[in-house]
Coordinates of C-alpha atoms in Angstrom, one line a residue:
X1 CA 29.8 43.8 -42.3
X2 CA 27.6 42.1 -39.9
X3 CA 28.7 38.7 -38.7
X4 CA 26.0 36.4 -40.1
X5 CA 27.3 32.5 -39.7
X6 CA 25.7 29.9 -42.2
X7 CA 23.6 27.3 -40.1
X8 CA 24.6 23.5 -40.6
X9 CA 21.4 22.4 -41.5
X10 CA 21.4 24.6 -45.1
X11 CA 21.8 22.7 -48.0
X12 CA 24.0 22.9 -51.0
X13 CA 24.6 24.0 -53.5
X14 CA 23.1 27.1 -51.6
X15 CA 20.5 28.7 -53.3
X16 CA 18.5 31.9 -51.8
X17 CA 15.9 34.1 -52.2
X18 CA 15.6 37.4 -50.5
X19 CA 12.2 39.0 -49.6
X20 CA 12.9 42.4 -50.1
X21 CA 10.9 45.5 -49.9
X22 CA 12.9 47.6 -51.0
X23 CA 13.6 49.3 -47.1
X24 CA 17.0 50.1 -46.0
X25 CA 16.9 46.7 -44.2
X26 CA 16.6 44.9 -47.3
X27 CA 18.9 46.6 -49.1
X28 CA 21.7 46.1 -46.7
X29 CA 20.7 42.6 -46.6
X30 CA 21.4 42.5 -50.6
X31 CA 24.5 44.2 -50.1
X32 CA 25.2 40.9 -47.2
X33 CA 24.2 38.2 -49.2
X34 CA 26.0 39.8 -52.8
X35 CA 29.0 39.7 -50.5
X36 CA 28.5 36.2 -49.5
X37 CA 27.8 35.2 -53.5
X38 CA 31.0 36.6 -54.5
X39 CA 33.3 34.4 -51.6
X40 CA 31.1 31.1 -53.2
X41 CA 29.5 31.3 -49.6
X42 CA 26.1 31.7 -51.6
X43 CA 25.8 29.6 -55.1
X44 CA 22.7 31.2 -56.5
X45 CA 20.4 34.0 -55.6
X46 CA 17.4 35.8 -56.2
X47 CA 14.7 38.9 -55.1
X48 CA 11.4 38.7 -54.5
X49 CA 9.3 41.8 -54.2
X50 CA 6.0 41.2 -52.7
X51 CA 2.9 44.1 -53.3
X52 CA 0.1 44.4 -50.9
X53 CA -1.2 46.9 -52.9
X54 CA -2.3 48.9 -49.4
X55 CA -0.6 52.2 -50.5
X56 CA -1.0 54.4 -53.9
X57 CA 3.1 53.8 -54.5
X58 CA 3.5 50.1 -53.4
X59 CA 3.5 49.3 -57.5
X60 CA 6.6 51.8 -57.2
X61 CA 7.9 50.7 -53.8
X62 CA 8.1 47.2 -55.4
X63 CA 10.0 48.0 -58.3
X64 CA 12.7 50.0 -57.1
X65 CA 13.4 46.7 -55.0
X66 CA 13.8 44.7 -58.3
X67 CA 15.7 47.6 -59.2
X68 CA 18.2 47.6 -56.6
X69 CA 18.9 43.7 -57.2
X70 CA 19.2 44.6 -60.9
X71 CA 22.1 47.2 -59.7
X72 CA 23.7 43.9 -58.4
X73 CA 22.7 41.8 -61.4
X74 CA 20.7 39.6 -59.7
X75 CA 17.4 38.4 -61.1
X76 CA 14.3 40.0 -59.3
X77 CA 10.7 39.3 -59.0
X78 CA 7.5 41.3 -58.3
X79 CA 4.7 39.9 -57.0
X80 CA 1.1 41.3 -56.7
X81 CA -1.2 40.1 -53.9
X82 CA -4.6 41.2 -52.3
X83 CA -4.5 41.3 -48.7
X84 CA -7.7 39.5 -47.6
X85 CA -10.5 41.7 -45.9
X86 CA -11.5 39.1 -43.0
X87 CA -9.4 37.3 -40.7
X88 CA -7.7 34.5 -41.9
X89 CA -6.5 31.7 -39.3
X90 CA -7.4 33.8 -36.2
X91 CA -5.2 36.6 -38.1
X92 CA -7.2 39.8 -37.7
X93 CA -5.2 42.9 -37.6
X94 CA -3.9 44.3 -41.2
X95 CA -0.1 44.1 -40.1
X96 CA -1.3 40.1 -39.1
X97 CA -3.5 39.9 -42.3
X98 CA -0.9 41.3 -44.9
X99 CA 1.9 38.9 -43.3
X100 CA 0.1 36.1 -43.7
X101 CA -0.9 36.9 -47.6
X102 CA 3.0 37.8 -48.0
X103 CA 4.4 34.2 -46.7
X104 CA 1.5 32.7 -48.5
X105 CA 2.0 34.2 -51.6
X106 CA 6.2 33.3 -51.3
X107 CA 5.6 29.8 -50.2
X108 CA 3.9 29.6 -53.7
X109 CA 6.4 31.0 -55.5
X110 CA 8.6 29.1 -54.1
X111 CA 6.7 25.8 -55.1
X112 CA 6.4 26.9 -58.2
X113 CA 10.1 27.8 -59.3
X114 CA 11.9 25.4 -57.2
X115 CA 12.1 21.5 -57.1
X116 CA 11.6 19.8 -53.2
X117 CA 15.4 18.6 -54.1
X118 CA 17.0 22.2 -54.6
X119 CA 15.6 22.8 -50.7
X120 CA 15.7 26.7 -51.0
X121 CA 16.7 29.0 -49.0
X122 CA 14.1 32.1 -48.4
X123 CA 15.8 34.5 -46.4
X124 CA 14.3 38.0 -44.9
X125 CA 16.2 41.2 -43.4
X126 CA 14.9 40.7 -39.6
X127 CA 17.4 42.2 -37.3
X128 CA 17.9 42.7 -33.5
X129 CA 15.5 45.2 -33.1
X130 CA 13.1 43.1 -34.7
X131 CA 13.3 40.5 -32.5
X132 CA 13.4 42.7 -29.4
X133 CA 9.8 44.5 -30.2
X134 CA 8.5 40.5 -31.1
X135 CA 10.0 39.5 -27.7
X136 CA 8.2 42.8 -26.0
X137 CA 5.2 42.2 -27.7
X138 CA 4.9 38.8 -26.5
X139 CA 5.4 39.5 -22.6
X140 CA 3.4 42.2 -22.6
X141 CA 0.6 39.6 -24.2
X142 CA 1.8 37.0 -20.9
X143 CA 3.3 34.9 -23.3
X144 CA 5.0 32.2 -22.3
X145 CA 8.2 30.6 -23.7
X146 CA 6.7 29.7 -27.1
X147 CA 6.1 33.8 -27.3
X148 CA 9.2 35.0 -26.0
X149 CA 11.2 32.9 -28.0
X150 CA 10.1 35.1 -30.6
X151 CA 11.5 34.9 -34.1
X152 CA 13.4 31.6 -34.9
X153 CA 16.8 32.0 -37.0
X154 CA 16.0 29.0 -38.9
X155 CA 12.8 27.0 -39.8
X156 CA 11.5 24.5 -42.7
X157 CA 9.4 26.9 -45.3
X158 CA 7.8 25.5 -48.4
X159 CA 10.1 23.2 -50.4
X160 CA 13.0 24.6 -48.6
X161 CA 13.7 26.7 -45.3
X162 CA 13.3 30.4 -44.0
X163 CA 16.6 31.9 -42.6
X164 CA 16.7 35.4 -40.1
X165 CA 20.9 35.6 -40.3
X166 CA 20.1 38.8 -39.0
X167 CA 18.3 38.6 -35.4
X168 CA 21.3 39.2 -33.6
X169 CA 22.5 42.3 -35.9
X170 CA 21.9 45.6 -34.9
X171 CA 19.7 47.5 -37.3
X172 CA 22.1 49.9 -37.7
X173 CA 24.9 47.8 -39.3
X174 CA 22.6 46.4 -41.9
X175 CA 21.6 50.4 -42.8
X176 CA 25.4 51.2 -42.9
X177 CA 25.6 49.0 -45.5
X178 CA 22.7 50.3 -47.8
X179 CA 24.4 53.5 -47.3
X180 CA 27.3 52.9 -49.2
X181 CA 25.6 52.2 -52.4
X182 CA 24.5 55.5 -54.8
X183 CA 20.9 53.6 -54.2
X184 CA 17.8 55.4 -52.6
X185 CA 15.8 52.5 -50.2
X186 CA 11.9 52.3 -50.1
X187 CA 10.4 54.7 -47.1
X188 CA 7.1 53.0 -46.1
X189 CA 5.4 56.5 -43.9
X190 CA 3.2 53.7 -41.8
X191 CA 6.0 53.1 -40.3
X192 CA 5.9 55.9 -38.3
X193 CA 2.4 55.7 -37.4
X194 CA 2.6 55.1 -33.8
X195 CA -0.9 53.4 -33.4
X196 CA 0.8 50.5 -34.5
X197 CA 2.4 48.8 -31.6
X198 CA 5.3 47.8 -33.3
X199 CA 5.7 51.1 -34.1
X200 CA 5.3 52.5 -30.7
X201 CA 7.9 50.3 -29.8
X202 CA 10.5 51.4 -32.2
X203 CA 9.9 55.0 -31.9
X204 CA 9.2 55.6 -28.1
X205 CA 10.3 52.4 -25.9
X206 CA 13.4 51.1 -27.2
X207 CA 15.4 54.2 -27.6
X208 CA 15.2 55.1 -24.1
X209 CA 15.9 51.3 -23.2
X210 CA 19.6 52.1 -24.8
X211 CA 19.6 55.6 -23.2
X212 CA 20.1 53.7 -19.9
X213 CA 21.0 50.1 -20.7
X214 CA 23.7 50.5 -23.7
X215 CA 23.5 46.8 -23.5
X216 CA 20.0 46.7 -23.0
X217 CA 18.7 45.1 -26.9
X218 CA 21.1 42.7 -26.9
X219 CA 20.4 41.2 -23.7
X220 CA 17.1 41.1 -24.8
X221 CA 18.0 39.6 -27.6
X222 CA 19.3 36.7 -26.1
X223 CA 16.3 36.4 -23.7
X224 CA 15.1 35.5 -26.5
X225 CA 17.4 32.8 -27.6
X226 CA 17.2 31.4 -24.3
X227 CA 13.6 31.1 -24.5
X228 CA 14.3 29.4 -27.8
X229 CA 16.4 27.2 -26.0
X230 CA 13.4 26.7 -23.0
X231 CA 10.9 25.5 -26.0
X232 CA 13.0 23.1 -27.3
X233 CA 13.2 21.5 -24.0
X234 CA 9.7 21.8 -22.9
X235 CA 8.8 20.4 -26.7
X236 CA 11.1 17.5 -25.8
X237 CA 9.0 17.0 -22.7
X238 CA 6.0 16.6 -24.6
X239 CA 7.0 14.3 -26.4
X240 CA 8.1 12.1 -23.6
X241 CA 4.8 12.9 -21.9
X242 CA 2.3 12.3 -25.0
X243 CA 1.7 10.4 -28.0
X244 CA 2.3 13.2 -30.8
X245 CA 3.0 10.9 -33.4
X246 CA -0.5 11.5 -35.1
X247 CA -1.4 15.2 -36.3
X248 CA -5.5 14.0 -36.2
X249 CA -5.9 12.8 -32.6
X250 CA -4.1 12.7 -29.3
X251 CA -4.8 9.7 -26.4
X252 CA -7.4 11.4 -24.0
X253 CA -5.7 8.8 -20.9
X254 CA -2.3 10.0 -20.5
X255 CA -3.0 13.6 -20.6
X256 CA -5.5 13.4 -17.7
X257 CA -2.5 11.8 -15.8
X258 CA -0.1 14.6 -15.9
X259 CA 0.0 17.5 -13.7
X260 CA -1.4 20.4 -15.3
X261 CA 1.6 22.7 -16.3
X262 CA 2.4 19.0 -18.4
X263 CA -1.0 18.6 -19.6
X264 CA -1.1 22.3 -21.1
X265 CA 2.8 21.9 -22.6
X266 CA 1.7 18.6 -24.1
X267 CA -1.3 20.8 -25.8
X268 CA 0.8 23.6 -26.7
X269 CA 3.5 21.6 -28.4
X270 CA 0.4 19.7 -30.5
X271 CA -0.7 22.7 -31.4
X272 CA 2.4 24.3 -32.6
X273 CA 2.8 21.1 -34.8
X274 CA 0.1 22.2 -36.5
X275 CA 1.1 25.7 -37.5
X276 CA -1.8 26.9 -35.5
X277 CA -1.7 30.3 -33.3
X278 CA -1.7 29.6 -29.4
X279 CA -5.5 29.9 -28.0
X280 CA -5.4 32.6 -24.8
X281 CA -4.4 31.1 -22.0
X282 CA -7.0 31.1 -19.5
X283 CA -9.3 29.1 -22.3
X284 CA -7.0 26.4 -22.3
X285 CA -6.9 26.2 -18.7
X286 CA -10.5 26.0 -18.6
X287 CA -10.4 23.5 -21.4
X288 CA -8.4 21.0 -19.1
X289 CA -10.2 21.4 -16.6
X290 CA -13.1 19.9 -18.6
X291 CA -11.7 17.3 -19.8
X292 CA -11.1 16.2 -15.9
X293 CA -14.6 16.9 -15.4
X294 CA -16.7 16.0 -17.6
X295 CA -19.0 12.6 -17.8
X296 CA -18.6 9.7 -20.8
X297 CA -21.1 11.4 -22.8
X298 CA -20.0 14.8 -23.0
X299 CA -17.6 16.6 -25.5
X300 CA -16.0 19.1 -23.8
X301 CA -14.8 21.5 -27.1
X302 CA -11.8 24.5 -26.9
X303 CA -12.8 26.8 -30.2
X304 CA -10.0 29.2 -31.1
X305 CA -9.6 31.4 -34.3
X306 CA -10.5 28.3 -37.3
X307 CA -9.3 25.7 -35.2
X308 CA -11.1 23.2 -32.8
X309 CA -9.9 20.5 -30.1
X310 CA -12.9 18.0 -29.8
X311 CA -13.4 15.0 -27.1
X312 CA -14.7 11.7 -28.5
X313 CA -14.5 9.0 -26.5
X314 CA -10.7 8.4 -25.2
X315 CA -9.5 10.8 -27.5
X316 CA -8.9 14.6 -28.7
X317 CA -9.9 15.4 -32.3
X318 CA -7.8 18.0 -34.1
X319 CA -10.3 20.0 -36.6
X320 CA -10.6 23.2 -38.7
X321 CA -14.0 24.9 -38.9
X322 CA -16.0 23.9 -41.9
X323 CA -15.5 27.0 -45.2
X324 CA -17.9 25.4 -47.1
X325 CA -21.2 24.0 -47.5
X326 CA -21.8 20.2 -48.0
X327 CA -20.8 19.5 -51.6
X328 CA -23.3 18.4 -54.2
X329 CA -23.5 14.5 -55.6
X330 CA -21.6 14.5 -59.1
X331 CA -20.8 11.8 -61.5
X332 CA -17.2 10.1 -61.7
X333 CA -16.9 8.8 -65.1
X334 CA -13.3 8.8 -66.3
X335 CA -12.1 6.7 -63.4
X336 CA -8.3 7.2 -65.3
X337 CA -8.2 10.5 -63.6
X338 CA -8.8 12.1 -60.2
X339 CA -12.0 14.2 -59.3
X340 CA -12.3 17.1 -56.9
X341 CA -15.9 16.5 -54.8
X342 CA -15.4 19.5 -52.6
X343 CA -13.2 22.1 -53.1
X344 CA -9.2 21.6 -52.8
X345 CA -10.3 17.7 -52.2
X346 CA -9.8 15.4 -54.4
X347 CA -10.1 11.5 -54.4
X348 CA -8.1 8.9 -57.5
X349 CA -7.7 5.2 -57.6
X350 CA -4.6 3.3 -57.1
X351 CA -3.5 -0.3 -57.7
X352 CA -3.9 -2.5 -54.7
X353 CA -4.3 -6.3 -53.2
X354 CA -7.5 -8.3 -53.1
X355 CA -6.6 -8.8 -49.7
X356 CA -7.1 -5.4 -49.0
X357 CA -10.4 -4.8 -47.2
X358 CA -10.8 -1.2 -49.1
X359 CA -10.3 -3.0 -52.3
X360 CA -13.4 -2.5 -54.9
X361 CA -12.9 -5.0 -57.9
X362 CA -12.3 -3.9 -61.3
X363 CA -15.6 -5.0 -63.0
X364 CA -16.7 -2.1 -61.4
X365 CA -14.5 0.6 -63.0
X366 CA -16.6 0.9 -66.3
X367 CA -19.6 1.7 -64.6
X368 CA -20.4 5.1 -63.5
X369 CA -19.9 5.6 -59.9
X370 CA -21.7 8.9 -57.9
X371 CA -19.6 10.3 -55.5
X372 CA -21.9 12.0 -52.5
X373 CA -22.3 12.4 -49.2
X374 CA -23.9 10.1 -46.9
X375 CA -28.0 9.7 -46.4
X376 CA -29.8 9.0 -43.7
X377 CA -30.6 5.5 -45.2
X378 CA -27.7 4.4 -45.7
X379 CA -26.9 0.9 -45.3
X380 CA -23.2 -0.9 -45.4
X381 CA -22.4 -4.8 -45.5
X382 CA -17.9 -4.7 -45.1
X383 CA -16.6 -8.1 -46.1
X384 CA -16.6 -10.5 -43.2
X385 CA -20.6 -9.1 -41.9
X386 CA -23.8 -11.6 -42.1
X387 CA -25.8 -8.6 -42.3
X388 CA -25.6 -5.0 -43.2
X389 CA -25.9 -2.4 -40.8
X390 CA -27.1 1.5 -41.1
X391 CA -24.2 3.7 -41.6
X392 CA -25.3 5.0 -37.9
X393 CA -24.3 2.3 -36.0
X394 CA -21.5 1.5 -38.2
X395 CA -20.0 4.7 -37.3
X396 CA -20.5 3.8 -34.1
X397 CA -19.0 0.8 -33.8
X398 CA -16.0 2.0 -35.5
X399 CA -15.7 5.3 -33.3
X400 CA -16.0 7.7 -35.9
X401 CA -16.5 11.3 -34.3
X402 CA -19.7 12.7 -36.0
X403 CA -18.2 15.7 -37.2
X404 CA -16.1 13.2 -39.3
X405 CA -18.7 11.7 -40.9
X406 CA -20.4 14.2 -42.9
X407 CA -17.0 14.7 -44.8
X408 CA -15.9 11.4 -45.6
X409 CA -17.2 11.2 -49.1
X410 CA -19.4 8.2 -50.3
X411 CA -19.2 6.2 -53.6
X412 CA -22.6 4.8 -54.9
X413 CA -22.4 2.3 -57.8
X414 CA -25.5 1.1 -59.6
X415 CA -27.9 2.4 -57.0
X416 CA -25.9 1.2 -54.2
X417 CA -23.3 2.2 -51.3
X418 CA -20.3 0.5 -52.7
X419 CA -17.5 2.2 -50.3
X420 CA -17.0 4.9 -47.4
X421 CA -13.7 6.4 -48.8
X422 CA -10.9 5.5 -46.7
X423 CA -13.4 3.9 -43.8
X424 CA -14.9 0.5 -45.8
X425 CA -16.5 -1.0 -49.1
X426 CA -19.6 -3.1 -49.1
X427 CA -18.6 -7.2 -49.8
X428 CA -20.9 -7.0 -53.2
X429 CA -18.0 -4.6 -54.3
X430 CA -15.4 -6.8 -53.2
X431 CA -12.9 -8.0 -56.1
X432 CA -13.8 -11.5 -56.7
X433 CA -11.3 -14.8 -57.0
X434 CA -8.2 -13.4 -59.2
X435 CA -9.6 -10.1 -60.1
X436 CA -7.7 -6.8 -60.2
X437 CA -8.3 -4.5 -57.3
X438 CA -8.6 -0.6 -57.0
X439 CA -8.7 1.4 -54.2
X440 CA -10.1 4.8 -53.8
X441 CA -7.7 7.4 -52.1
X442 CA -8.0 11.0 -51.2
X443 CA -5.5 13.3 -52.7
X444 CA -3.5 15.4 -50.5

């Protein structure tokens, strides 16, 4: 039985849901986790079956993996999901594309049968040779330590977490185990199609690395940890280093001070914090080097995948390539209930104080307010102002990158700009002397 210890940080009552394809893997993972159930280890479990629908039997695939937790009496779950045609997040292979969709598609589940409070646990049959061929694959790309630590044995997923109790288990143990049940497992045939690298891996590379190191996978294995360990320090670092606290920007001053191996972990690590794949290496360097470089009025840019590190001013910008084009003006009756003005965003009113200088008073709320984007002339008085000002030098004044302000959504009441959502409202919309006060929020 592989020797599997339960991390601290998990929750209880414990409650876990394998994702199972069915593979010998999987089904000695079952087998593992049954175990664990029947000691009181384990509280609750579940299977989920994911189907990419890229081969004519992954219908049948799927549902001999709900069978096999049926053999067990466990409740399973199969899922159906299209694997999207284009690149999704920089993700561009199929193996890339189809992993993504997968996790997508179980963070959803997830969501949907599971409070926050019942934390989760989603666990998934990775094993040591696994995390050697992720560890390979990553040096051979020049990766550094965020790379070669490979495949964490524990990290926060949806409304709960995502636990590998395998990566230090030899693949063999887990296929002893799906041996000893009268069940067949699911043989996927790509994977012995050696064009995949992981595949070449498997089939041709490791083999011969325990031919001559017996040894050889494990200490790989725990390269791996160690470089793990090497990214937890270097994250540390960065936080000493830089202001991370905020997700949307990152002080410009700071950074330049650093040497550069500190500037580019500072990066990395901000990165990282927002799920992002790492942009190749020499563009970062070159991106640095910019930002040392370049004059006041230029806005040096690194582009990677959908994602996008802007300088404005003193700052970087975090940002994700536009999807969509601008959304078109639409009316906002009902002011009771939110309204989406571009797709997945949505904006809804809340109680608030007159003091706040984003309130709009409640006279206004039976009136119908458009909700657009902004026009070229645009003008905005914000309480305190003798005059109003054009929405250009407004933005200016209040450094507002312009690639910011063509999404912040605009509310027009009665002909006029009443408020910049989440920026300013015009003193005509102001509440007056003891008047309720509303503000308008995005939804998130």
């Amino acid at each position: 039985m592989p020797d599997a210890s339960l991390p601290n940080l998990l929750p209880k009552p414990l409650k876990v849901v394998l994702a199972s394809s069915g593979g010998a893997d999987s089904l000695g993972a079952l087998v593992w986790l049954h175990n664990q159930y029947q000691q009181g280890v384990i509280d609750e479990i579940a299977v989920v079956s994911i189907d990419h629908q890229l081969h004519p039997d992954s219908a049948e695939w799927s549902a001999r993996a709900c069978q096999q937790a049926r053999f067990f009496s466990i409740e399973s779950h199969c899922i159906k999901i299209d694997v999207p045609t284009r690149g999704i997040h920089g993700q561009h292979s199929l193996e890339s594309r189809a992993r993504f969709a997968r996790y997508e598609a179980l963070r959803s589940w997830l969501h949907r049968r599971y409070q926050p409070e019942d934390a989760p646990v989603l666990v998934t049959a990775h094993h040591l040779e696994d995390q050697v061929e992720t560890f390979l694959l990553a040096a051979l790309r020049g990766s550094g330590a965020a790379g070669l630590s490979a495949m964490p044995a524990l990290t926060r997923f949806g409304p709960g977490w995502h636990w590998r109790p395998f990566l230090q288990t030899p693949r063999s143990e887990l296929r002893q185990l799906a041996a000893s049940l009268p069940l067949i497992p699911v043989d996927d045939p790509s994977n012995q199609d050696l064009s995949y690298d992981r595949n070449f891996l498997r089939a041709e590379i490791l083999p011969r690395i325990q031919s001559r190191w017996p040894q050889g996978l494990l200490g790989l294995g725990e390269a791996a940890l160690q470089s793990g360990d090497d990214l937890a320090l270097l994250e540390s670092l960065a936080a000493i280093d830089g202001n991370l606290e905020s997700l949307e920007r990152l002080p410009l001053k700071p950074l330049i001070a650093l040497a550069p191996s500190r500037q580019a972990n500072i990066l990395r690590t901000w990165i990282k914090r927002h799920g992002a794949l790492m942009p190749p290496k020499a563009r970062l360097i070159e991106f640095i080097r910019q930002l040392k470089t370049a004059e006041s009025g230029q806005h040096p840019e690194l582009a990677w995948g959908d994602w996008l590190i802007s300088r404005y001013r003193d700052e970087l910008w975090w940002r994700t390539r536009p999807d969509s084009p601008a959304p078109e003006a639409l009316l906002w009756a009902d002011k009771t209930h939110s309204i989406e003005y571009s797709p997945g965003k949505s904006i809804h009113l809340v109680r608030t104080q007159a003091t706040d200088p984003l309130a709009i008073g409640e006279r206004w709320l039976d009136t119908e307010w458009l909700i657009r984007t902004r026009r070229p002339k645009d003008r905005i008085q914000p309480q305190g102002s003798a005059h109003s000002r054009s929405l250009k030098n407004w933005f200016q004044e209040h450094a507002c990158p312009p690639w910011v302000r063509s999404s912040i959504p605009v509310v027009e009441i009665e002909h006029r700009l009443a408020c910049l959502v989440g920026w300013a409202v015009d003193q005509h919309f102001s509440p007056e002397s003891g008047e309720a006060s509303w503000r308008i929020e995005k939804t998130i």
